[in-house]
Short mmCIF file of C-alpha atoms in Angstrom, two decimals:
data_model
loop_
_atom_site.label_atom_id
_atom_site.label_comp_id
_atom_site.label_asym_id
_atom_site.label_seq_id
_atom_site.Cartn_x
_atom_site.Cartn_y
_atom_site.Cartn_z
CA MET A 127 0.25 0.03 -0.33
CA ALA A 128 2.96 2.72 1.00
CA PHE A 129 4.69 1.72 -2.06
CA SER A 130 1.36 2.47 -4.63
CA HIS A 131 1.17 5.49 -2.72
CA HIS A 132 4.57 6.63 -3.92
CA LEU A 133 4.00 5.78 -7.08
CA LEU A 134 0.49 8.05 -7.02
CA PHE A 135 2.77 11.10 -5.39
CA LEU A 136 5.67 10.64 -8.24
CA ALA A 137 2.64 10.44 -10.80
CA LEU A 138 1.08 13.64 -9.29
CA LEU A 139 4.72 15.45 -9.04
CA LEU A 140 5.65 14.61 -12.82
CA LEU A 141 2.66 16.25 -13.93
CA PHE A 142 2.71 19.63 -12.27
CA LEU A 143 6.55 19.74 -13.35
CA PRO A 144 6.75 21.65 -17.19
CA LEU A 145 8.19 19.10 -19.50
CA SER A 146 11.63 19.98 -21.10
CA LEU A 147 11.26 24.01 -19.77
CA SER A 148 13.30 25.47 -17.45
CA SER A 149 11.72 28.29 -15.26
CA SER A 150 13.53 31.21 -12.94
CA ALA A 151 11.81 33.94 -10.88
CA GLY A 152 8.62 32.97 -12.14
CA THR A 153 9.78 33.42 -15.97
CA ILE A 154 9.10 30.18 -17.91
CA TYR A 155 11.33 28.77 -20.92
CA SER A 156 10.56 26.57 -23.40
CA CYS A 157 14.14 26.36 -25.64
CA LYS A 158 13.39 24.08 -28.38
CA SER A 159 15.63 23.06 -31.90
CA ASN A 160 18.88 23.64 -31.21
CA PHE A 161 21.21 24.91 -33.86
CA THR A 162 25.01 25.53 -34.12
CA ASN A 163 26.74 27.77 -37.27
CA ASN A 164 23.75 29.19 -38.42
CA ASP A 165 24.14 32.73 -39.06
CA ALA A 166 21.60 33.29 -41.30
CA LEU A 167 18.70 31.51 -39.00
CA GLN A 168 20.21 33.42 -36.09
CA ALA A 169 19.88 36.84 -38.20
CA ASP A 170 16.15 35.78 -38.78
CA ILE A 171 15.47 35.50 -35.28
CA ASP A 172 16.95 38.35 -34.05
CA ARG A 173 14.70 40.50 -36.97
CA VAL A 174 11.39 38.78 -35.63
CA VAL A 175 12.25 39.28 -32.00
CA SER A 176 12.85 43.07 -32.52
CA ASP A 177 9.70 43.24 -35.27
CA LEU A 178 7.92 42.39 -32.05
CA VAL A 179 9.46 44.04 -29.48
CA ALA A 180 8.46 47.07 -31.74
CA GLY A 181 5.23 45.92 -32.40
CA THR A 182 3.94 45.40 -28.73
CA GLN A 183 4.90 48.92 -27.99
CA GLN A 184 1.98 50.48 -29.57
CA ASN A 185 -0.60 47.08 -29.43
CA LEU A 186 -0.95 44.09 -26.89
CA TYR A 187 -0.42 41.45 -29.94
CA ALA A 188 2.28 41.43 -32.25
CA LYS A 189 3.03 39.06 -35.41
CA SER A 190 6.05 38.75 -37.40
CA ALA A 191 7.79 36.80 -40.06
CA PHE A 192 11.36 37.24 -41.35
CA GLY A 193 13.61 34.51 -43.95
CA ALA A 194 12.49 31.06 -41.95
CA VAL A 195 11.41 32.39 -38.86
CA TYR A 196 7.94 33.10 -37.14
CA GLY A 197 6.98 34.94 -34.54
CA HIS A 198 4.17 36.45 -32.31
CA ALA A 199 3.92 37.94 -28.94
CA MET A 200 1.28 39.53 -27.08
CA CYS A 201 0.44 40.92 -23.14
CA ARG A 202 -2.35 40.19 -21.14
CA GLY A 203 -5.51 42.19 -22.26
CA ASP A 204 -5.68 43.80 -18.68
CA VAL A 205 -1.97 45.54 -18.87
CA SER A 206 -1.32 48.66 -19.23
CA GLN A 207 0.84 49.57 -23.09
CA GLU A 208 3.17 50.59 -20.98
CA ASN A 209 4.06 47.71 -18.70
CA CYS A 210 3.25 45.69 -21.53
CA SER A 211 6.49 47.16 -23.28
CA THR A 212 8.41 46.95 -20.65
CA CYS A 213 7.76 43.20 -20.27
CA MET A 214 8.01 42.63 -23.30
CA ALA A 215 11.71 44.10 -23.78
CA GLU A 216 12.78 42.13 -20.81
CA ALA A 217 11.55 39.17 -21.79
CA ALA A 218 12.99 39.63 -25.81
CA HIS A 219 16.46 39.81 -23.84
CA MET A 220 15.64 36.82 -21.53
CA VAL A 221 14.92 34.52 -24.61
CA ARG A 222 18.10 35.42 -26.38
CA GLN A 223 19.85 35.00 -23.77
CA ASP A 224 18.99 31.58 -22.45
CA CYS A 225 17.48 30.47 -25.89
CA HIS A 226 20.28 31.24 -27.86
CA ASP A 227 20.71 28.80 -29.86
CA SER A 228 17.34 27.28 -30.31
CA ALA A 229 15.26 27.68 -33.33
CA ASP A 230 11.56 27.46 -31.55
CA SER A 231 11.66 29.10 -28.60
CA SER A 232 8.89 30.63 -26.14
CA ILE A 233 8.70 32.52 -23.02
CA TRP A 234 5.97 33.38 -20.41
CA SER A 235 6.79 36.23 -18.06
CA GLU A 236 5.91 36.18 -14.32
CA ASN A 237 2.38 35.94 -13.49
CA VAL A 238 2.17 35.65 -17.14
CA TYR A 239 1.98 38.92 -17.63
CA CYS A 240 3.43 38.41 -21.25
CA PHE A 241 4.53 36.44 -24.14
CA LEU A 242 6.50 35.27 -27.00
CA HIS A 243 7.04 33.12 -29.10
CA TYR A 244 8.96 32.22 -32.55
CA GLY A 245 9.81 28.99 -34.44
CA THR A 246 10.54 28.32 -38.18
CA SER A 247 7.00 26.88 -38.79
CA ASN A 248 4.10 28.72 -39.70
CA PHE A 249 1.82 28.28 -36.16
CA SER A 250 -0.47 31.16 -36.55
CA GLY A 251 -4.20 30.30 -36.15
CA THR A 252 -3.61 27.09 -35.02
CA ALA A 253 -4.44 26.15 -31.34
CA ASN A 254 -1.26 24.53 -29.43
CA THR A 255 -2.40 22.81 -26.77
CA THR A 256 1.32 21.76 -25.35
CA TYR A 257 1.24 21.43 -21.78
CA VAL A 258 3.62 24.30 -20.38
CA THR A 259 2.68 24.12 -16.53
CA GLY A 260 0.52 24.06 -14.09
CA PHE A 261 -0.33 25.19 -9.85
CA ARG A 262 -3.03 25.07 -7.26
CA THR A 263 -2.92 26.76 -4.34
CA SER A 264 -4.82 25.38 -0.49
CA GLY A 265 -8.10 23.87 -0.58
CA THR A 266 -11.14 25.17 0.73
CA GLY A 267 -14.05 24.65 3.29
CA ASN A 268 -16.82 23.87 1.36
CA PRO A 269 -14.92 22.13 -1.45
CA ALA A 270 -18.30 20.43 -3.46
CA ALA A 271 -20.34 24.15 -3.33
CA PHE A 272 -16.38 25.98 -4.14
CA ASP A 273 -16.00 23.65 -6.72
CA VAL A 274 -19.07 24.83 -8.79
CA ALA A 275 -18.68 28.31 -8.14
CA ALA A 276 -15.53 28.25 -9.48
CA ARG A 277 -17.04 25.73 -12.73
CA GLN A 278 -19.30 28.43 -13.41
CA LEU A 279 -17.20 31.35 -12.97
CA MET A 280 -14.65 30.19 -15.38
CA ILE A 281 -17.71 29.26 -18.04
CA TRP A 282 -18.37 32.73 -18.31
CA VAL A 283 -14.40 33.82 -18.77
CA ASN A 284 -13.97 30.98 -20.96
CA ALA A 285 -16.95 32.59 -23.28
CA MET A 286 -15.73 35.62 -22.78
CA ALA A 287 -12.22 35.09 -24.14
CA VAL A 288 -13.78 32.68 -26.67
CA PHE A 289 -15.99 35.77 -28.12
CA SER A 290 -13.78 38.96 -27.99
CA SER A 291 -11.32 40.41 -30.46
CA ASN A 292 -7.98 39.92 -28.01
CA LYS A 293 -9.22 36.22 -26.77
CA PHE A 294 -8.83 37.60 -23.25
CA GLY A 295 -11.87 37.44 -19.90
CA THR A 296 -11.47 38.18 -16.75
CA SER A 297 -14.37 38.37 -14.34
CA PHE A 298 -15.51 37.43 -10.19
CA THR A 299 -18.32 35.53 -8.86
CA MET A 300 -19.35 35.79 -4.95
CA PHE A 301 -19.50 32.99 -2.84
CA GLU A 302 -21.09 31.89 0.17
CA SER A 303 -21.85 36.23 0.41
CA ASP A 304 -18.83 36.91 1.40
CA GLN A 305 -16.00 35.69 -0.37
CA LYS A 306 -14.93 36.72 -4.27
CA ILE A 307 -12.99 34.34 -7.04
CA TYR A 308 -11.44 35.99 -9.38
CA GLY A 309 -11.17 33.75 -13.08
CA MET A 310 -8.86 34.78 -16.02
CA ALA A 311 -9.19 32.77 -19.51
CA LEU A 312 -7.01 33.87 -22.47
CA CYS A 313 -5.78 32.55 -25.82
CA THR A 314 -3.32 33.97 -28.32
CA PRO A 315 -4.79 36.77 -30.61
CA ASP A 316 -4.22 34.64 -33.66
CA LEU A 317 -6.82 32.18 -33.02
CA SER A 318 -10.09 32.13 -34.33
CA GLY A 319 -12.86 31.92 -31.87
CA SER A 320 -13.36 27.34 -32.07
CA ALA A 321 -9.58 27.63 -32.12
CA CYS A 322 -9.25 29.55 -29.03
CA GLU A 323 -12.50 27.23 -27.45
CA GLU A 324 -10.61 24.04 -28.47
CA CYS A 325 -7.47 25.30 -26.69
CA LEU A 326 -9.13 26.00 -23.82
CA GLY A 327 -11.88 22.97 -23.48
CA VAL A 328 -8.15 20.95 -23.38
CA ALA A 329 -7.32 23.45 -20.16
CA MET A 330 -10.80 23.26 -18.37
CA ARG A 331 -11.35 19.50 -18.35
CA THR A 332 -7.52 19.81 -16.58
CA VAL A 333 -8.78 21.72 -14.60
CA VAL A 334 -11.87 19.79 -13.33
CA SER A 335 -9.83 16.77 -13.33
CA MET A 336 -6.89 18.24 -10.94
CA CYS A 337 -8.45 21.10 -9.08
CA ALA A 338 -11.38 19.70 -7.09
CA GLY A 339 -11.64 21.10 -3.78
CA PHE A 340 -8.52 24.12 -4.44
CA LYS A 341 -9.08 27.26 -3.75
CA GLY A 342 -7.04 28.29 -6.84
CA CYS A 343 -6.15 26.55 -9.88
CA ALA A 344 -3.84 27.61 -12.97
CA TYR A 345 -2.82 25.63 -15.91
CA ILE A 346 -0.78 27.27 -19.02
CA PHE A 347 -1.02 25.81 -22.90
CA GLN A 348 0.83 27.05 -25.58
CA SER A 349 -1.59 28.78 -27.08
CA CYS A 350 -4.20 29.39 -23.81
CA MET A 351 -4.28 29.77 -19.96
CA VAL A 352 -7.24 29.39 -17.83
CA ARG A 353 -6.95 30.62 -13.86
CA TYR A 354 -8.88 31.18 -10.59
CA ASP A 355 -8.14 32.31 -7.07
CA THR A 356 -9.50 33.94 -4.40
CA TYR A 357 -7.22 36.51 -4.28
CA VAL A 358 -6.72 39.31 -7.13
CA PHE A 359 -4.16 38.54 -9.50
CA THR A 360 -5.34 40.72 -12.47
CA SER A 361 -4.47 44.45 -13.03
CA ASN A 362 -8.26 45.82 -13.42
CA VAL A 363 -9.71 45.57 -10.27
CA ALA A 364 -11.16 48.90 -10.60
CA THR A 365 -13.32 47.89 -13.74
CA LEU A 366 -13.32 44.27 -13.26
CA PRO A 367 -17.06 42.64 -13.99
CA GLN A 368 -19.06 40.28 -12.04
CA CYS A 369 -20.48 37.32 -13.42
CA PRO A 370 -23.85 37.86 -14.60
CA PHE A 371 -25.03 34.28 -14.67
CA CYS A 372 -22.92 32.44 -12.42
CA GLU A 373 -25.84 31.52 -10.03
CA ALA A 374 -27.92 30.15 -12.30
CA ALA A 375 -25.50 28.77 -14.57
CA THR A 376 -24.20 24.77 -14.28
CA THR A 377 -23.35 23.79 -18.02
CA ALA A 378 -21.60 25.79 -20.98
CA ALA A 379 -24.88 25.61 -22.62
CA SER A 380 -26.70 27.81 -20.02
CA VAL A 381 -24.26 30.85 -19.83
CA PRO A 382 -24.99 33.47 -23.21
CA ALA A 383 -22.22 34.38 -25.03
CA PRO A 384 -21.09 38.10 -24.14
CA SER A 385 -22.83 40.81 -25.65
CA GLY A 386 -21.14 43.73 -27.68
CA GLN A 387 -17.89 41.77 -28.32
#
């Protein structure tokens, strides 16, 4: 019995470790497809990364392609343009430093304020559900009721992300009249609504299977992420909308699409 419990612990531990990834000070890297002695490819990567940094000085999302390299970069929808520019400049410097000999690289900044990815295949518009990382925070006193409230909220913010132009949704709901649950969902803005829904569906199935009884949960995939918790982790708390359908909603089909998006 003790041996089987040990195996279960190892399996869960492996699940929550980001495969083929390294992290430092809350920043997550993926460095793949190493190369050597290819000055042309190195120049293409430098050009694309430079374009992405410049593009995100004006917008929260940018795309670039040059030579053999494709790339895109984004900031969360609640991040200011100024903070986006700062985050992206730092992320670009870090990914070129830590993944300098990789032809396919990604970086997620601390708290996923910004994200940058480049590679030698044209990934634009494709939902990439490769698992990046995930975490959970300690349990709650009424886990069954809390899980229902959290999942209702996540159905709503997922719908917000799917139907919005920037593929971002954030909201909150009340739990037992005195506690707020905050939720967020996002996809990379190159995805269509259906592709975003596909990626978020994978993320939510992971949440349902792994986060029962926990008051905080986040899962990040290459093209999307979901998160909920009982403390504020977004930058737009002053204008954060309350979920209007959470008390009645129990399934995705019962939650109307957000209006005006």
